[in-house]
Short mmCIF file of C-alpha atoms in Angstrom, two decimals:
data_model
loop_
_atom_site.label_atom_id
_atom_site.label_comp_id
_atom_site.label_asym_id
_atom_site.label_seq_id
_atom_site.Cartn_x
_atom_site.Cartn_y
_atom_site.Cartn_z
CA MET A 1 172.99 82.40 94.64
CA GLY A 2 170.03 83.38 96.78
CA PHE A 3 168.47 86.79 97.29
CA THR A 4 165.98 87.52 100.05
CA CYS A 5 163.51 90.40 100.31
CA GLY A 6 162.13 90.89 103.81
CA ILE A 7 158.46 91.89 104.18
CA VAL A 8 158.29 94.38 107.09
CA GLY A 9 155.98 96.92 108.64
CA LEU A 10 153.91 97.62 111.70
CA PRO A 11 151.53 94.98 113.01
CA ASN A 12 148.28 94.41 111.14
CA VAL A 13 149.13 96.15 107.93
CA GLY A 14 148.72 93.07 105.74
CA LYS A 15 152.25 91.61 105.75
CA SER A 16 151.30 88.00 106.37
CA THR A 17 148.28 88.13 104.04
CA LEU A 18 150.61 89.42 101.35
CA PHE A 19 153.21 86.76 102.14
CA ASN A 20 150.59 84.02 101.93
CA ALA A 21 149.46 85.23 98.56
CA LEU A 22 153.05 85.68 97.29
CA THR A 23 153.98 82.12 98.15
CA ASP A 24 150.52 80.68 97.42
CA THR A 25 150.69 78.89 100.78
CA ALA A 26 149.43 79.29 104.33
CA GLN A 27 152.87 79.23 105.83
CA ALA A 28 152.24 82.45 107.77
CA GLU A 29 149.21 82.80 109.95
CA ALA A 30 147.27 85.93 109.10
CA ALA A 31 145.37 87.07 112.18
CA ASN A 32 144.16 90.40 113.56
CA TYR A 33 146.55 90.82 116.44
CA PRO A 34 150.21 91.80 116.70
CA PHE A 35 153.17 89.46 116.48
CA THR A 36 151.34 86.65 114.63
CA THR A 37 154.60 85.89 112.89
CA ILE A 38 157.27 85.13 115.45
CA GLU A 39 159.86 83.52 113.22
CA PRO A 40 160.46 84.79 109.71
CA ASN A 41 158.80 82.48 107.27
CA ILE A 42 160.59 82.07 103.93
CA GLY A 43 158.77 81.65 100.65
CA ARG A 44 160.37 81.17 97.26
CA VAL A 45 158.54 82.72 94.34
CA ALA A 46 159.15 82.57 90.57
CA VAL A 47 160.06 85.86 88.85
CA PRO A 48 157.57 86.36 86.02
CA ASP A 49 159.42 86.93 82.74
CA PRO A 50 157.69 86.55 79.32
CA ARG A 51 161.15 86.32 77.72
CA LEU A 52 161.60 82.84 79.22
CA ASP A 53 158.26 81.75 77.74
CA GLU A 54 159.46 82.84 74.29
CA ILE A 55 162.89 81.24 74.60
CA HIS A 56 161.21 78.01 75.80
CA ARG A 57 158.93 78.03 72.74
CA ILE A 58 161.67 78.72 70.24
CA ALA A 59 164.13 76.24 71.71
CA LYS A 60 161.36 73.57 71.88
CA ALA A 61 162.76 72.69 75.34
CA LYS A 62 161.09 69.90 77.34
CA LYS A 63 161.34 71.91 80.55
CA LYS A 64 161.03 75.55 81.55
CA THR A 65 162.64 76.76 84.82
CA PRO A 66 162.28 80.40 85.94
CA THR A 67 164.55 82.25 88.30
CA TYR A 68 163.40 82.83 91.89
CA LEU A 69 163.34 85.32 94.71
CA ASP A 70 162.99 84.48 98.40
CA PHE A 71 160.56 86.53 100.53
CA ALA A 72 160.82 86.51 104.31
CA ASP A 73 157.72 87.37 106.38
CA ILE A 74 159.10 89.20 109.38
CA ALA A 75 157.08 89.96 112.55
CA GLY A 76 155.64 93.45 113.00
CA LEU A 77 157.78 96.21 114.51
CA VAL A 78 156.52 98.69 117.05
CA ARG A 79 157.80 102.07 118.31
CA GLY A 80 160.67 101.42 120.72
CA ALA A 81 161.93 98.20 119.00
CA SER A 82 165.46 99.56 119.11
CA LYS A 83 165.07 99.67 122.92
CA GLY A 84 163.64 96.15 123.08
CA GLU A 85 159.91 96.94 122.76
CA GLY A 86 157.77 94.31 121.02
CA LEU A 87 160.09 91.72 119.57
CA GLY A 88 162.95 94.20 119.71
CA ASN A 89 166.32 92.77 118.85
CA LYS A 90 164.88 89.62 117.36
CA PHE A 91 163.04 91.73 114.74
CA LEU A 92 166.20 93.77 114.01
CA GLY A 93 168.27 90.59 113.69
CA HIS A 94 165.89 89.10 111.15
CA ILE A 95 166.11 92.35 109.06
CA ARG A 96 169.88 92.16 109.17
CA GLU A 97 169.76 88.81 107.39
CA VAL A 98 167.84 89.97 104.28
CA ASP A 99 169.11 91.77 101.18
CA ALA A 100 166.27 94.28 100.72
CA LEU A 101 163.03 95.35 102.36
CA ALA A 102 159.46 95.37 101.07
CA HIS A 103 157.86 97.78 103.58
CA VAL A 104 154.10 97.22 103.67
CA LEU A 105 152.06 100.29 104.64
CA ARG A 106 148.39 100.35 105.62
CA CYS A 107 146.62 102.52 103.12
CA PHE A 108 143.02 101.41 103.87
CA GLU A 109 140.34 102.38 106.34
CA ASP A 110 138.73 99.51 108.29
CA PRO A 111 137.39 99.91 111.85
CA ASN A 112 137.47 96.10 112.28
CA VAL A 113 141.24 95.93 111.79
CA THR A 114 143.15 97.41 114.74
CA HIS A 115 146.16 99.70 114.28
CA VAL A 116 148.92 99.47 116.90
CA GLU A 117 148.87 103.29 117.26
CA ASN A 118 145.11 103.75 116.59
CA ARG A 119 145.44 105.71 113.34
CA VAL A 120 145.75 105.32 109.59
CA ASP A 121 148.81 107.30 108.51
CA PRO A 122 151.12 105.32 106.21
CA VAL A 123 153.83 107.98 106.03
CA ALA A 124 153.98 108.17 109.83
CA ASP A 125 154.15 104.37 109.90
CA ALA A 126 157.05 104.39 107.46
CA GLU A 127 158.86 107.04 109.51
CA THR A 128 158.35 104.95 112.66
CA VAL A 129 160.03 101.91 111.19
CA GLU A 130 162.79 103.96 109.58
CA THR A 131 163.49 105.76 112.88
CA GLU A 132 163.76 102.47 114.83
CA LEU A 133 166.21 101.06 112.27
CA LEU A 134 168.20 104.30 112.29
CA ILE A 135 168.49 104.33 116.09
CA ALA A 136 169.66 100.70 116.06
CA ASP A 137 172.24 101.48 113.40
CA LEU A 138 173.44 104.60 115.29
CA GLU A 139 173.97 102.71 118.57
CA SER A 140 175.70 99.79 116.82
CA LEU A 141 177.99 102.00 114.73
CA GLU A 142 178.99 104.30 117.64
CA ARG A 143 180.28 101.23 119.53
CA ARG A 144 182.13 99.93 116.49
CA VAL A 145 183.72 103.28 115.57
CA GLU A 146 185.07 103.65 119.04
CA ALA A 147 186.68 100.19 118.84
CA VAL A 148 188.09 100.75 115.37
CA GLU A 149 189.52 104.20 116.39
CA LYS A 150 191.57 102.43 119.10
CA LYS A 151 192.62 99.68 116.73
CA ALA A 152 193.52 102.02 113.84
CA LYS A 153 196.78 103.16 115.40
CA GLY A 154 198.48 99.90 114.65
CA ASP A 155 196.15 98.27 112.09
CA ARG A 156 196.24 99.38 108.42
CA GLU A 157 192.90 97.72 107.57
CA ALA A 158 191.18 99.51 110.45
CA ARG A 159 192.65 102.83 109.27
CA LEU A 160 191.16 102.20 105.79
CA ARG A 161 187.76 101.35 107.16
CA LEU A 162 187.51 104.21 109.66
CA PRO A 163 186.75 107.19 107.31
CA LEU A 164 183.74 105.44 105.75
CA MET A 165 182.47 104.41 109.19
CA VAL A 166 182.76 108.01 110.47
CA ARG A 167 180.92 109.36 107.40
CA ALA A 168 178.18 106.80 107.97
CA LEU A 169 177.95 107.78 111.62
CA ASP A 170 177.69 111.47 110.78
CA SER A 171 174.90 110.72 108.32
CA LEU A 172 172.93 108.62 110.87
CA ARG A 173 173.36 111.37 113.49
CA ALA A 174 171.84 113.83 110.98
CA GLY A 175 168.83 111.52 110.57
CA GLU A 176 169.86 110.19 107.14
CA PRO A 177 169.65 106.43 106.50
CA ALA A 178 172.84 104.72 105.43
CA ARG A 179 171.45 103.96 101.92
CA ARG A 180 171.67 107.72 101.16
CA ILE A 181 175.37 108.03 102.04
CA PRO A 182 177.32 109.04 98.83
CA VAL A 183 179.87 106.31 98.17
CA SER A 184 182.29 105.59 95.39
CA PRO A 185 181.94 102.25 93.51
CA GLY A 186 184.94 100.97 95.47
CA GLU A 187 183.24 101.81 98.78
CA ARG A 188 179.91 100.03 98.08
CA ARG A 189 181.16 96.65 99.20
CA ALA A 190 182.68 98.16 102.35
CA LEU A 191 179.36 99.86 103.17
CA ARG A 192 177.52 96.53 102.73
CA GLU A 193 180.00 94.84 105.02
CA LEU A 194 179.01 97.23 107.83
CA GLN A 195 175.65 95.45 107.76
CA LEU A 196 173.68 98.61 108.61
CA LEU A 197 169.90 98.10 108.68
CA THR A 198 169.22 101.38 106.92
CA SER A 199 171.63 100.60 104.13
CA LYS A 200 169.20 98.05 102.68
CA PRO A 201 167.19 99.21 99.64
CA VAL A 202 163.45 99.64 100.34
CA LEU A 203 160.26 99.23 98.29
CA TYR A 204 157.17 100.73 99.86
CA VAL A 205 154.12 98.55 99.32
CA CYS A 206 150.83 100.46 99.67
CA ASN A 207 148.16 97.98 100.78
CA VAL A 208 144.87 99.56 99.66
CA ASP A 209 141.20 98.44 99.78
CA GLU A 210 139.77 96.47 96.89
CA ALA A 211 138.07 99.50 95.36
CA SER A 212 141.42 101.36 95.15
CA ALA A 213 143.50 98.49 93.72
CA ALA A 214 143.51 99.81 90.12
CA SER A 215 144.21 103.52 90.77
CA GLY A 216 145.30 103.85 94.40
CA ASN A 217 143.85 106.38 96.86
CA ALA A 218 144.83 109.48 98.80
CA HIS A 219 146.91 107.42 101.28
CA SER A 220 148.95 105.69 98.54
CA GLU A 221 149.47 108.97 96.71
CA ARG A 222 150.98 110.49 99.87
CA VAL A 223 153.28 107.45 100.14
CA ALA A 224 154.31 107.77 96.47
CA THR A 225 155.32 111.43 96.98
CA TRP A 226 157.12 110.62 100.21
CA ALA A 227 158.95 107.68 98.67
CA ARG A 228 160.13 109.78 95.71
CA ASP A 229 161.54 112.32 98.13
CA GLN A 230 163.45 109.49 99.81
CA GLY A 231 164.85 108.29 96.47
CA ALA A 232 162.76 105.11 96.86
CA ARG A 233 159.92 103.47 94.90
CA SER A 234 156.40 102.42 95.79
CA VAL A 235 153.82 100.04 94.41
CA VAL A 236 150.01 99.79 95.07
CA ILE A 237 148.45 96.42 95.80
CA SER A 238 145.40 95.08 97.56
CA ALA A 239 146.51 92.15 99.77
CA ALA A 240 142.85 91.05 100.09
CA ILE A 241 142.53 90.75 96.28
CA GLU A 242 145.88 88.97 96.01
CA ALA A 243 144.83 86.47 98.69
CA GLU A 244 141.64 85.80 96.74
CA LEU A 245 143.53 85.37 93.49
CA ALA A 246 145.83 82.84 95.15
CA THR A 247 142.79 80.56 95.70
CA LEU A 248 141.96 80.52 91.97
CA GLY A 249 143.70 77.70 90.21
CA ASP A 250 142.69 78.38 86.59
CA PRO A 251 144.85 81.15 84.88
CA ALA A 252 141.87 82.18 82.70
CA GLU A 253 139.70 82.54 85.79
CA LYS A 254 142.39 84.70 87.45
CA GLN A 255 142.63 86.90 84.34
CA GLU A 256 138.86 87.28 84.18
CA PHE A 257 138.77 88.29 87.88
CA LEU A 258 141.57 90.85 87.34
CA GLY A 259 139.75 92.25 84.34
CA SER A 260 136.57 92.75 86.35
CA LEU A 261 138.58 94.91 88.77
CA GLY A 262 140.26 96.91 86.01
CA LEU A 263 143.65 95.29 86.53
CA GLU A 264 145.95 93.94 83.87
CA GLU A 265 148.25 91.91 86.12
CA THR A 266 148.50 90.90 89.75
CA GLY A 267 150.04 93.16 92.32
CA LEU A 268 152.29 90.28 93.22
CA ALA A 269 153.89 90.32 89.77
CA ARG A 270 154.67 93.99 90.22
CA ILE A 271 156.15 93.44 93.68
CA ILE A 272 158.35 90.56 92.43
CA ARG A 273 159.60 92.63 89.51
CA GLU A 274 160.20 95.67 91.72
CA GLY A 275 161.97 93.49 94.28
CA TYR A 276 164.19 92.11 91.55
CA ALA A 277 165.03 95.62 90.38
CA LEU A 278 165.51 96.78 93.97
CA LEU A 279 168.29 94.22 94.43
CA ASP A 280 169.88 95.39 91.10
CA LEU A 281 169.69 91.97 89.56
CA VAL A 282 169.75 90.92 85.95
CA THR A 283 168.56 87.77 84.21
CA PHE A 284 170.43 85.65 81.71
CA PHE A 285 169.16 82.55 80.04
CA THR A 286 170.35 79.12 78.95
CA ALA A 287 168.38 77.21 76.29
CA GLY A 288 168.58 73.73 74.80
CA PRO A 289 166.32 70.80 73.91
CA THR A 290 166.21 69.60 77.53
CA GLU A 291 165.61 72.90 79.40
CA ALA A 292 165.16 76.64 78.95
CA ARG A 293 166.16 78.32 82.16
CA ALA A 294 166.46 81.80 83.69
CA TRP A 295 169.35 82.61 86.02
CA THR A 296 170.01 85.58 88.35
CA VAL A 297 173.18 87.51 88.87
CA VAL A 298 173.97 90.97 90.29
CA ARG A 299 174.21 93.71 87.69
CA GLY A 300 177.86 94.04 86.62
CA ALA A 301 178.61 90.28 87.05
CA ARG A 302 181.14 88.91 84.57
CA ALA A 303 180.72 85.84 82.45
CA GLY A 304 182.93 83.73 84.69
CA GLN A 305 180.77 84.64 87.72
CA ALA A 306 177.58 83.92 85.75
CA ALA A 307 178.97 80.46 84.85
CA GLY A 308 179.62 79.95 88.57
CA ALA A 309 175.93 80.65 89.29
CA ILE A 310 175.14 77.49 87.37
CA HIS A 311 177.94 75.32 88.78
CA THR A 312 181.30 76.05 90.35
CA ASP A 313 182.95 73.71 87.79
CA PHE A 314 181.74 76.00 85.02
CA GLU A 315 183.57 78.96 86.57
CA ARG A 316 186.67 77.00 87.48
CA GLY A 317 187.08 75.54 83.95
CA PHE A 318 185.67 78.46 82.01
CA ILE A 319 186.81 78.70 78.37
CA ARG A 320 184.31 81.07 76.73
CA ALA A 321 180.65 82.10 76.65
CA GLU A 322 178.77 81.81 73.37
CA THR A 323 176.52 84.85 73.72
CA ILE A 324 173.31 85.85 71.90
CA ALA A 325 171.28 88.94 72.79
CA TYR A 326 167.61 88.10 73.53
CA ASP A 327 166.27 90.14 70.57
CA ALA A 328 168.65 88.38 68.20
CA PHE A 329 167.74 84.94 69.60
CA VAL A 330 164.03 85.69 68.87
CA SER A 331 164.43 87.35 65.51
CA CYS A 332 166.76 84.63 64.25
CA GLY A 333 164.58 81.78 65.54
CA GLY A 334 167.02 80.45 68.10
CA GLU A 335 170.65 79.50 68.50
CA ALA A 336 171.29 78.05 65.03
CA GLY A 337 169.71 80.98 63.24
CA ALA A 338 171.65 83.48 65.34
CA ARG A 339 174.91 81.69 64.63
CA ASP A 340 174.24 81.58 60.85
CA ALA A 341 173.34 85.33 60.94
CA GLY A 342 176.54 86.20 62.75
CA LYS A 343 174.63 87.25 65.84
CA MET A 344 176.45 84.91 68.23
CA ARG A 345 179.51 86.35 69.93
CA LEU A 346 182.37 84.59 71.72
CA GLU A 347 183.02 86.30 75.01
CA GLY A 348 185.71 85.75 77.68
CA LYS A 349 185.32 85.50 81.39
CA GLU A 350 185.62 89.26 81.91
CA TYR A 351 182.60 90.00 79.72
CA VAL A 352 179.91 91.88 81.69
CA VAL A 353 176.64 89.90 81.38
CA GLN A 354 173.74 91.94 80.00
CA ASP A 355 170.12 91.51 81.00
CA GLY A 356 168.53 89.06 78.58
CA ASP A 357 171.71 87.45 77.26
CA VAL A 358 171.27 83.82 76.13
CA LEU A 359 174.51 82.08 77.08
CA LEU A 360 176.15 78.78 76.34
CA PHE A 361 179.25 78.19 78.50
CA ARG A 362 182.17 76.17 77.27
CA PHE A 363 184.39 74.86 80.01
CA ASN A 364 186.96 72.18 80.73
CA VAL A 365 187.74 70.73 84.17
#
């Protein structure tokens, strides 16, 4: 099961620099002119999780495998993209393919780095991108509603879809993104199936200068306030620092460099964790002498679905899941100790997997 977070923003805000640092590669050319990235580059990054380190140690496993997130570096958007300006529909199509958005905003002053609109105003930049996505959604949904209205007279499925589509259209016409439409749990999947650009969850990434990496600056504070008002979250990073960190191979050297800047961890680690939370994902673990491994499922996934994330045969022949909470696994010194202490539970396929569960699946095919 793959999850992709698209890195978006106006040209020259630090998207490709951030992507290069995230993936520790030079897959995306970082240059000081618009549209450097024409096709979305994909980078897979490990999700940092100290729980996996502890499980690996306790289980004395030979191998440790983290869970991963995919990040897509998407070319910069400009005002008028919904009408075909810049990369236009190509940009919008790439956004449609990702699960969530990491929206990079320029929160630094530098006369040597051009801004597509000759200003430094991260909130205005955020509103520009949001407006273009909203216009694209509005035009797309207006066409679809018209078609479904005609079809609804003789099609039960169309009649069921129409009320949600009309509510979404009303919201977009009022300038509200689709992610803020109140929906019941039963409507969430239907809303996702509409594939509206503004329905995707957003994390605002404030790219600040090196001196502001630890505490942010006036620009990032404005973004934080604006994001909260939008029901969104924000994170402060310095893409320049992250790019420099990516060139340091020794973990101790990285930590020393971070400490000299007043930082406890990399901005990338925060972005990855926030991206994970943004997608409403949880982690479960498997552990044995061969491998300790982290796995990703959507919050609310049941044990049978979690088994299927490992292998379809596990889900097809599911018998039970031997389940240990992470804290119990650690305090009891592993699987055997948890079993002896009565901390191991036998759960059926309808059990809702909890973040941190250590699971052993029994199956028969």
